[in-house]
CSV table of C-alpha atoms and ligand atoms in Angstrom, one decimal:
chain,number,residue,atom,x,y,z
A,1,MET,CA,-3.0,17.2,10.1
A,2,LYS,CA,-4.0,19.2,13.1
A,3,SER,CA,-1.4,20.8,15.2
A,4,PRO,CA,0.0,18.2,17.5
A,5,LYS,CA,1.5,20.9,19.8
A,6,SER,CA,-1.9,22.2,20.7
A,7,GLN,CA,-2.9,18.9,22.2
A,8,THR,CA,0.3,18.4,24.1
A,9,VAL,CA,-1.0,19.3,27.5
A,10,GLN,CA,-3.9,17.0,27.4
A,11,LYS,CA,-1.8,14.3,25.9
A,12,ARG,CA,0.9,14.6,28.4
A,13,LEU,CA,1.7,11.3,30.1
A,14,LEU,CA,-0.9,9.4,28.2
A,15,ALA,CA,-0.3,5.8,27.4
A,16,LEU,CA,3.2,5.3,28.5
A,17,LYS,CA,3.1,7.0,31.8
A,18,SER,CA,2.2,4.3,34.2
A,19,SER,CA,4.3,1.8,32.4
A,20,PHE,CA,7.2,4.1,33.2
A,21,TRP,CA,6.4,4.0,36.9
A,22,LEU,CA,6.0,0.3,36.8
A,23,PHE,CA,9.4,0.2,35.2
A,24,LYS,CA,10.9,2.3,37.9
A,25,ILE,CA,9.6,-0.2,40.5
A,26,HIS,CA,11.0,-3.0,38.4
A,27,LEU,CA,14.3,-1.2,38.1
A,28,LYS,CA,14.6,-0.9,41.9
A,29,TRP,CA,14.1,-4.6,42.3
A,30,ALA,CA,16.4,-5.3,39.4
A,31,LEU,CA,19.1,-3.3,40.9
A,32,CYS,CA,18.7,-5.2,44.2
A,33,LEU,CA,19.0,-8.4,42.4
A,34,ILE,CA,21.7,-7.5,40.0
A,35,ASN,CA,24.4,-9.1,42.2
A,36,LEU,CA,22.5,-12.3,42.3
A,37,VAL,CA,21.5,-12.9,38.7
A,38,VAL,CA,23.5,-12.1,35.7
A,39,THR,CA,20.7,-11.4,33.3
A,40,VAL,CA,17.7,-9.3,34.5
A,41,LYS,CA,15.0,-9.3,31.9
A,42,SER,CA,12.2,-6.8,32.1
A,43,GLU,CA,8.6,-7.8,31.5
A,44,PHE,CA,5.9,-6.2,29.5
A,45,PRO,CA,4.0,-3.4,31.2
A,46,THR,CA,1.1,-5.0,33.0
A,47,THR,CA,-1.2,-2.0,32.6
A,48,ILE,CA,-3.1,-2.0,29.3
A,49,HIS,CA,-3.4,1.4,27.8
A,50,PHE,CA,-6.0,2.4,25.2
A,51,ASN,CA,-5.9,5.2,22.7
A,52,TYR,CA,-8.9,5.8,20.4
A,53,LYS,CA,-10.4,8.1,17.9
A,54,CYS,CA,-14.1,8.2,17.1
A,55,LEU,CA,-14.7,9.8,13.8
A,56,ASP,CA,-17.6,12.1,13.3
A,57,ASN,CA,-18.6,10.7,10.0
A,58,GLY,CA,-22.0,9.3,10.6
A,59,ASN,CA,-23.8,7.7,13.4
A,60,TYR,CA,-25.9,4.5,13.5
A,61,THR,CA,-28.9,3.9,15.6
A,62,SER,CA,-29.3,1.0,18.1
A,63,LYS,CA,-32.0,-0.8,16.2
A,64,SER,CA,-30.4,-0.5,12.8
A,65,THR,CA,-29.2,-3.2,10.4
A,66,TYR,CA,-25.8,-1.3,10.5
A,67,LYS,CA,-25.5,-2.1,14.2
A,68,THR,CA,-26.4,-5.7,13.7
A,69,ASN,CA,-23.8,-6.0,11.0
A,70,LEU,CA,-21.1,-4.3,13.1
A,71,ASP,CA,-21.8,-6.4,16.1
A,72,THR,CA,-21.7,-9.6,14.0
A,73,LEU,CA,-18.5,-8.6,12.3
A,74,LEU,CA,-16.7,-7.6,15.5
A,75,SER,CA,-17.6,-10.9,17.1
A,76,THR,CA,-15.8,-12.7,14.3
A,77,VAL,CA,-12.5,-10.9,14.8
A,78,SER,CA,-11.0,-12.8,17.8
A,79,PRO,CA,-11.9,-16.3,16.6
A,80,SER,CA,-10.8,-15.6,13.0
A,81,ILE,CA,-7.7,-13.6,13.4
A,82,ASP,CA,-4.8,-15.5,11.8
A,83,ASN,CA,-1.5,-16.6,13.3
A,84,ASN,CA,0.2,-13.5,11.8
A,85,GLY,CA,-2.2,-11.4,13.9
A,86,PHE,CA,-4.1,-9.9,11.0
A,87,TYR,CA,-7.7,-9.9,10.1
A,88,ASN,CA,-9.9,-8.0,7.6
A,89,ALA,CA,-13.5,-8.6,6.8
A,90,SER,CA,-16.7,-7.0,5.6
A,91,THR,CA,-20.4,-7.7,5.8
A,92,GLY,CA,-23.7,-6.2,4.7
A,93,GLU,CA,-24.8,-4.4,1.5
A,94,ASN,CA,-24.7,-0.8,0.3
A,95,PHE,CA,-25.2,1.7,3.1
A,96,ASP,CA,-25.2,-1.1,5.7
A,97,ARG,CA,-21.8,-2.4,4.7
A,98,VAL,CA,-19.3,-2.6,7.6
A,99,ASN,CA,-15.6,-3.2,7.2
A,100,VAL,CA,-13.2,-4.1,9.9
A,101,ILE,CA,-9.4,-4.5,10.2
A,102,ALA,CA,-7.5,-5.8,13.2
A,103,LEU,CA,-3.7,-6.2,13.7
A,104,CYS,CA,-1.9,-7.5,16.7
A,105,ARG,CA,1.6,-6.5,17.6
A,106,ALA,CA,3.9,-9.0,15.8
A,107,ASP,CA,5.6,-10.1,19.0
A,108,LEU,CA,2.5,-11.7,20.6
A,109,GLN,CA,1.7,-15.3,20.9
A,110,PRO,CA,-1.5,-16.1,18.9
A,111,TYR,CA,-3.5,-16.9,22.0
A,112,LYS,CA,-2.6,-13.6,23.5
A,113,CYS,CA,-3.4,-11.9,20.3
A,114,ARG,CA,-6.9,-13.4,20.3
A,115,ASP,CA,-7.5,-12.4,23.9
A,116,TYR,CA,-6.4,-8.8,23.4
A,117,VAL,CA,-8.3,-8.4,20.2
A,118,LYS,CA,-11.4,-9.7,21.9
A,119,ASN,CA,-11.0,-7.0,24.5
A,120,ALA,CA,-10.3,-4.4,21.9
A,121,THR,CA,-13.4,-5.2,19.9
A,122,ALA,CA,-15.5,-4.9,23.0
A,123,GLU,CA,-13.8,-1.6,24.0
A,124,ILE,CA,-14.2,0.1,20.7
A,125,LEU,CA,-18.0,-0.2,21.0
A,126,LYS,CA,-17.9,1.2,24.5
A,127,LYS,CA,-15.5,4.0,23.6
A,128,CYS,CA,-17.2,5.0,20.4
A,129,PRO,CA,-20.9,4.2,20.8
A,130,ASN,CA,-23.0,4.7,17.6
A,131,LYS,CA,-20.1,5.8,15.5
A,132,LYS,CA,-19.8,4.4,12.0
A,133,GLN,CA,-16.0,4.9,12.0
A,134,ALA,CA,-13.6,4.4,14.8
A,135,THR,CA,-10.0,3.3,15.5
A,136,LEU,CA,-8.8,1.9,18.8
A,137,TRP,CA,-5.2,1.1,19.7
A,138,HIS,CA,-4.9,-1.3,22.6
A,139,GLU,CA,-1.5,-1.7,24.1
A,140,PHE,CA,-0.9,-4.8,21.9
A,141,CYS,CA,-3.3,-4.5,19.0
A,142,MET,CA,-5.3,-2.2,16.8
A,143,VAL,CA,-8.9,-2.5,15.7
A,144,GLN,CA,-10.6,-0.3,13.2
A,145,HIS,CA,-14.1,-0.3,11.7
A,146,SER,CA,-15.7,1.8,9.1
A,147,ASN,CA,-18.6,2.0,6.6
A,148,GLU,CA,-15.9,3.0,4.0
A,149,THR,CA,-13.5,0.5,2.4
A,150,ILE,CA,-10.4,0.4,4.6
A,151,PHE,CA,-8.7,-2.7,3.3
A,152,GLY,CA,-5.7,-2.0,1.1
A,153,THR,CA,-5.8,1.7,1.9
A,154,LEU,CA,-2.9,3.6,3.4
A,155,ALA,CA,-4.3,5.6,6.3
A,156,TYR,CA,-2.2,8.2,8.2
A,157,SER,CA,-5.1,9.4,10.2
A,158,PRO,CA,-6.7,9.3,12.6
A,159,PHE,CA,-3.5,9.2,14.5
A,160,ASP,CA,-2.5,9.5,18.2
A,161,TRP,CA,0.5,9.1,20.4
A,162,GLY,CA,1.6,8.4,23.9
A,163,TYR,CA,4.7,9.3,25.8
A,164,SER,CA,6.5,9.0,29.1
A,165,GLU,CA,7.2,11.6,31.7
A,166,GLU,CA,10.8,10.9,31.7
A,167,LYS,CA,12.7,13.3,29.4
A,168,LEU,CA,15.7,12.9,27.2
A,169,THR,CA,18.9,14.8,27.6
A,170,ASN,CA,21.6,15.5,25.0
A,171,LEU,CA,18.8,15.7,22.4
A,172,ASP,CA,20.7,16.1,19.1
A,173,LYS,CA,23.0,13.2,19.8
A,174,PHE,CA,20.1,11.0,20.9
A,175,TYR,CA,17.9,11.8,17.9
A,176,GLN,CA,20.8,11.3,15.6
A,177,GLU,CA,21.3,7.8,17.0
A,178,LEU,CA,17.6,7.1,17.2
A,179,ASN,CA,17.1,8.0,13.5
A,180,ILE,CA,19.8,5.5,12.5
A,181,LEU,CA,17.9,2.8,14.4
A,182,LEU,CA,14.5,3.8,13.1
A,183,ASP,CA,15.6,4.1,9.5
A,184,SER,CA,17.0,0.7,9.4
A,185,LEU,CA,13.9,-0.7,11.1
A,186,ARG,CA,11.7,1.1,8.6
A,187,ASN,CA,13.5,-0.6,5.7
A,188,GLN,CA,13.1,-4.0,7.3
A,189,THR,CA,9.5,-3.4,8.2
A,190,ALA,CA,8.5,-2.2,4.7
A,191,TYR,CA,10.6,-4.5,2.5
A,192,ASN,CA,10.8,-7.8,4.4
A,193,SER,CA,9.1,-10.6,2.6
A,194,SER,CA,7.5,-12.3,5.7
A,195,PRO,CA,3.7,-11.9,6.2
A,196,LYS,CA,4.4,-10.0,9.5
A,197,LYS,CA,5.4,-6.5,8.4
A,198,PHE,CA,7.5,-5.5,11.4
A,199,ALA,CA,11.0,-5.1,12.7
A,200,ALA,CA,12.4,-4.6,16.2
A,201,ALA,CA,15.9,-4.0,17.5
A,202,SER,CA,17.9,-2.2,20.1
A,203,ARG,CA,20.9,0.1,19.8
A,204,VAL,CA,23.4,1.0,22.5
A,205,ASN,CA,24.5,4.6,22.7
A,206,ARG,CA,26.6,6.6,25.0
A,207,ASP,CA,24.1,8.4,27.1
A,208,TYR,CA,21.4,5.8,27.4
A,209,GLU,CA,22.3,2.2,27.9
A,210,THR,CA,20.1,1.0,25.2
A,211,THR,CA,17.3,2.3,23.0
A,212,TYR,CA,14.6,-0.2,21.9
A,213,ALA,CA,12.4,0.3,18.9
A,214,PHE,CA,9.6,-1.4,17.2
A,215,GLU,CA,7.9,-0.7,13.9
A,216,GLN,CA,5.0,-2.4,12.2
A,217,CYS,CA,2.6,-1.9,9.3
A,218,THR,CA,-0.7,-3.6,8.4
A,219,PRO,CA,0.1,-6.2,5.7
A,220,ASP,CA,-2.5,-4.9,3.2
A,221,ILE,CA,-0.6,-1.9,2.1
A,222,THR,CA,2.4,-1.8,-0.3
A,223,PRO,CA,6.0,-1.7,0.9
A,224,LYS,CA,6.3,1.9,-0.4
A,225,GLU,CA,3.1,2.9,1.5
A,226,CYS,CA,4.4,1.3,4.7
A,227,ASP,CA,7.7,3.1,4.3
A,228,ASP,CA,5.9,6.4,3.8
A,229,CYS,CA,3.6,5.8,6.8
A,230,LEU,CA,6.6,5.1,9.1
A,231,LYS,CA,8.5,8.1,7.7
A,232,ASN,CA,5.6,10.3,8.7
A,233,SER,CA,5.6,8.9,12.1
A,234,VAL,CA,9.3,9.4,12.6
A,235,LEU,CA,8.8,13.1,11.6
A,236,LEU,CA,6.1,13.4,14.3
A,237,ILE,CA,8.4,12.3,17.1
A,238,ARG,CA,10.1,15.6,17.7
A,239,GLU,CA,6.8,17.5,17.4
A,240,CYS,CA,4.4,15.5,19.5
A,241,CYS,CA,6.1,14.3,22.6
A,242,ASP,CA,8.1,16.8,24.6
A,243,ASP,CA,11.4,14.9,24.0
A,244,ALA,CA,10.2,12.0,26.1
A,245,ALA,CA,12.3,9.0,26.6
A,246,ARG,CA,9.4,6.6,25.6
A,247,VAL,CA,7.2,7.4,22.7
A,248,GLY,CA,4.5,5.6,20.7
A,249,ILE,CA,3.1,6.9,17.4
A,250,LEU,CA,-0.2,5.3,16.4
A,251,ARG,CA,-1.7,5.3,13.0
A,252,PRO,CA,-4.3,3.0,11.3
A,253,SER,CA,-1.6,1.7,8.9
A,254,CYS,CA,1.5,1.8,10.9
A,255,TYR,CA,2.8,1.6,14.5
A,256,LEU,CA,6.1,3.0,15.8
A,257,ARG,CA,7.4,2.9,19.3
A,258,PHE,CA,10.7,3.4,21.0
A,259,GLY,CA,12.0,3.6,24.6
A,260,THR,CA,15.2,3.8,26.4
A,261,ASP,CA,16.5,1.2,28.9
A,262,PHE,CA,13.3,-0.8,29.2
A,263,ASN,CA,12.7,-3.5,26.6
A,264,PHE,CA,9.0,-3.3,25.9
A,265,TYR,CA,8.9,-6.0,23.2
A,266,ASN,CA,9.3,-9.8,23.4
A,267,GLU,CA,12.8,-10.3,22.4
A,268,THR,CA,12.5,-14.1,22.3
A,269,ILE,CA,9.7,-14.0,19.7
A,270,VAL,CA,11.5,-11.3,17.7
A,271,GLU,CA,14.6,-13.4,17.5
A,272,ILE,CA,12.6,-16.5,16.5
A,273,LEU,CA,10.8,-14.6,13.7
A,274,LYS,CA,14.1,-13.2,12.5
A,275,THR,CA,15.7,-16.6,12.1
A,276,ILE,CA,12.6,-17.9,10.3
A,277,ALA,CA,12.5,-14.9,8.0
A,278,SER,CA,16.2,-14.3,7.3
A,279,PRO,CA,17.2,-17.3,5.2
A,280,MET,CA,14.2,-17.1,2.9
A,281,PRO,CA,15.4,-18.3,-0.5
A,282,PRO,CA,14.7,-15.9,-3.4
A,283,PRO,CA,11.8,-17.5,-5.3
A,284,LEU,CA,13.6,-17.4,-8.7
A,285,LEU,CA,17.2,-18.0,-8.1
A,286,SER,CA,17.8,-19.9,-11.3
A,287,PRO,CA,15.0,-19.4,-13.7
A,288,PRO,CA,14.8,-22.1,-16.4
A,289,PRO,CA,16.6,-21.1,-19.6
A,290,PRO,CA,14.1,-19.6,-22.1
A,291,PRO,CA,13.0,-21.9,-24.9
A,292,PRO,CA,14.6,-20.6,-28.1
A,293,GLY,CA,12.6,-18.4,-30.4
A,294,LYS,CA,10.0,-17.2,-27.9
A,295,ASP,CA,9.4,-13.9,-26.2
A,296,VAL,CA,10.0,-14.2,-22.4
A,297,LEU,CA,9.4,-12.0,-19.5
A,298,LEU,CA,12.8,-11.6,-17.9
A,299,VAL,CA,12.7,-11.2,-14.1
A,300,ASN,CA,15.8,-10.2,-12.4
A,301,PRO,CA,16.2,-12.6,-9.5
A,302,ASN,CA,17.9,-9.9,-7.5
A,303,PHE,CA,14.6,-8.0,-7.5
A,304,PHE,CA,13.1,-10.7,-5.2
A,305,PHE,CA,16.2,-11.1,-3.2
A,306,CYS,CA,16.8,-7.4,-2.7
A,307,SER,CA,13.1,-6.7,-1.9
A,308,GLY,CA,13.2,-9.5,0.6
A,309,ILE,CA,15.1,-9.2,3.8
A,310,TYR,CA,17.1,-6.4,5.2
A,311,PHE,CA,18.0,-7.7,8.5
A,312,ILE,CA,21.0,-5.7,9.5
A,313,GLU,CA,23.1,-6.6,12.6
B,401,LIG,C1,-20.5,6.4,5.3
B,401,LIG,O1,-21.4,7.1,6.1
B,401,LIG,C2,-21.4,8.5,5.9
B,401,LIG,C3,-22.3,9.1,6.9
B,401,LIG,O2,-23.5,8.5,7.0
B,401,LIG,C4,-21.9,8.7,4.5
B,401,LIG,O3,-21.8,10.1,4.2
B,401,LIG,C5,-21.0,8.0,3.5
B,401,LIG,O4,-21.5,8.1,2.2
B,401,LIG,C6,-21.0,6.5,3.9
B,401,LIG,N1,-20.0,5.8,3.0
B,401,LIG,C7,-20.4,4.7,2.3
B,401,LIG,C8,-19.3,4.1,1.5
B,401,LIG,O5,-21.5,4.2,2.4
B,402,LIG,C1,-23.5,12.1,15.5
B,402,LIG,O1,-24.0,12.2,16.9
B,402,LIG,C2,-23.3,13.3,17.5
B,402,LIG,C3,-23.8,13.3,19.0
B,402,LIG,O2,-23.7,12.0,19.5
B,402,LIG,C4,-23.6,14.6,16.9
B,402,LIG,O3,-22.9,15.7,17.5
B,402,LIG,C5,-23.2,14.6,15.4
B,402,LIG,O4,-23.5,15.7,14.8
B,402,LIG,C6,-23.8,13.4,14.7
B,402,LIG,N1,-23.2,13.3,13.4
B,402,LIG,C7,-23.9,13.1,12.3
B,402,LIG,C8,-23.1,13.1,11.0
B,402,LIG,O5,-25.1,13.0,12.3
B,403,LIG,C1,-10.3,-4.8,28.5
B,403,LIG,O1,-9.2,-5.0,29.3
B,403,LIG,C2,-9.0,-4.0,30.4
B,403,LIG,C3,-7.8,-4.3,31.2
B,403,LIG,O2,-6.9,-5.0,30.5
B,403,LIG,C4,-10.2,-4.0,31.3
B,403,LIG,O3,-10.1,-2.9,32.2
B,403,LIG,C5,-11.5,-3.7,30.5
B,403,LIG,O4,-12.6,-3.8,31.3
B,403,LIG,C6,-11.6,-4.8,29.3
B,403,LIG,N1,-12.7,-4.4,28.5
B,403,LIG,C7,-13.7,-5.2,28.2
B,403,LIG,C8,-14.8,-4.6,27.4
B,403,LIG,O5,-13.7,-6.3,28.5
B,404,LIG,C1,17.0,1.3,2.8
B,404,LIG,O1,16.8,0.6,1.6
B,404,LIG,C2,17.1,1.4,0.4
B,404,LIG,C3,16.9,0.6,-0.8
B,404,LIG,O2,15.7,-0.1,-0.7
B,404,LIG,C4,18.6,1.8,0.5
B,404,LIG,O3,18.8,2.7,-0.6
B,404,LIG,C5,18.9,2.5,1.8
B,404,LIG,O4,20.3,2.8,1.9
B,404,LIG,C6,18.5,1.6,3.0
B,404,LIG,N1,18.7,2.3,4.2
B,404,LIG,C7,19.2,1.8,5.3
B,404,LIG,C8,19.3,2.7,6.5
B,404,LIG,O5,19.4,0.6,5.4
B,405,LIG,C1,7.8,-14.0,25.2
B,405,LIG,O1,7.6,-15.1,24.3
B,405,LIG,C2,8.0,-16.3,24.9
B,405,LIG,C3,8.0,-17.4,23.7
B,405,LIG,O2,6.7,-17.5,23.2
B,405,LIG,C4,7.1,-16.7,26.0
B,405,LIG,O3,7.5,-17.9,26.6
B,405,LIG,C5,7.2,-15.6,27.1
B,405,LIG,O4,6.3,-15.8,28.1
B,405,LIG,C6,6.9,-14.2,26.4
B,405,LIG,N1,7.2,-13.2,27.4
B,405,LIG,C7,6.2,-12.3,27.8
B,405,LIG,C8,6.6,-11.3,28.8
B,405,LIG,O5,5.1,-12.3,27.3
B,406,LIG,C1,-5.8,-11.6,4.6
B,406,LIG,C2,-7.2,-11.4,4.3
B,406,LIG,O1,-8.1,-11.7,5.0
B,406,LIG,N1,-7.5,-10.7,3.1
B,406,LIG,C3,-8.8,-10.4,2.7
B,406,LIG,C4,-9.2,-8.9,3.1
B,406,LIG,O2,-10.3,-8.5,2.5
B,406,LIG,C5,-10.2,-8.5,1.1
B,406,LIG,C6,-11.4,-7.8,0.5
B,406,LIG,O3,-12.6,-8.2,1.2
B,406,LIG,C7,-10.1,-10.0,0.6
B,406,LIG,O4,-10.0,-10.0,-0.8
B,406,LIG,C8,-8.8,-10.5,1.2
B,406,LIG,O5,-8.8,-11.9,0.9
């Protein structure tokens, strides 16, 4: 990993900066309205931010089979991405083989996922022209293409981050509280049994009204790998981001974001997905009694149950 500190100056105010200013404007209006309406719900930031990394591991030329394959493959992403917001596919043979993975943030409606992913697949070609390997994080989705196999592979890098101008105060207390929230979300994200590997929640603490956090992994890695990926992202928080009040850590295999006061995720969808996922019955609650005199593979039903859902609250 390269030293995150050295990039701090250039990275300052990256992705989350203008959403913060938007938020401030919203907040002013919200404060004006607060006597009139009981609940003031904030909206998603309207500005779409992009982070991307073009890898210097091979170029393709504009007339090549590789380019044709890449264009073809990227054009299938938006129409084919599933309702869980995940897509992986490959096309071509040998040195012309292209692989792609796309993942939408779990709190998006499918039609928005398709729109954003369409935009992201077009952007990645613009941002990383002629590059065989590239990763782009759109505000609401991630697209990655490579000539190497990427499906089912835990990838910490390339990685990137974004953070706000607004700084935290009372750091030790804040990070202590934040870690409780992030650890519990990490467990839920990695070990929940739904096809969407994510968790989101908020936590009230003394100095900041509320901290909101969101974690997600691509569904093609193991729970343990997801857990490791997010653990690494948590460790980066205090190194990358100047103790900012809003931070996003972007990796190919996992996504982590938190922010104070402003709820950046769609709580309605998060709640719906929680109620769908929570009561999931363990698949083998009462296994049939083994027929006498035969060897059987005993499966502890608690394994399924315990590796299932960890919704706290
Ligand atoms: C991907 O491209 C790089 C650079 O052209 C090459 O060194 C590498 O072997 C390729 N990988 C595969 C799996 O073809
Ligand atoms: C790819 O092209 C860039 C310039 O666009 C060049 O600097 C780089 O060395 C090339 N990489 C390879 C592996 O040929
Ligand atoms: C992607 O969307 C952004 C704004 O949301 C827009 O500025 C950009 O032009 C779009 N890119 C493409 C390739 O359509
Ligand atoms: C996360 O889950 C592990 C077991 O899977 C458990 O030991 C640990 O206490 C859990 N942590 C939290 C914060 O829930
Ligand atoms: C959140 O999701 C709900 C339910 O799908 C939708 O009606 C609402 O427009 C979404 N909010 C935003 C800000 O996208
Ligand atoms: C969910 C999904 O599309 N999975 C596919 C990803 O790619 C691998 C390898 O090409 C397939 O085996 C999976 O079915």
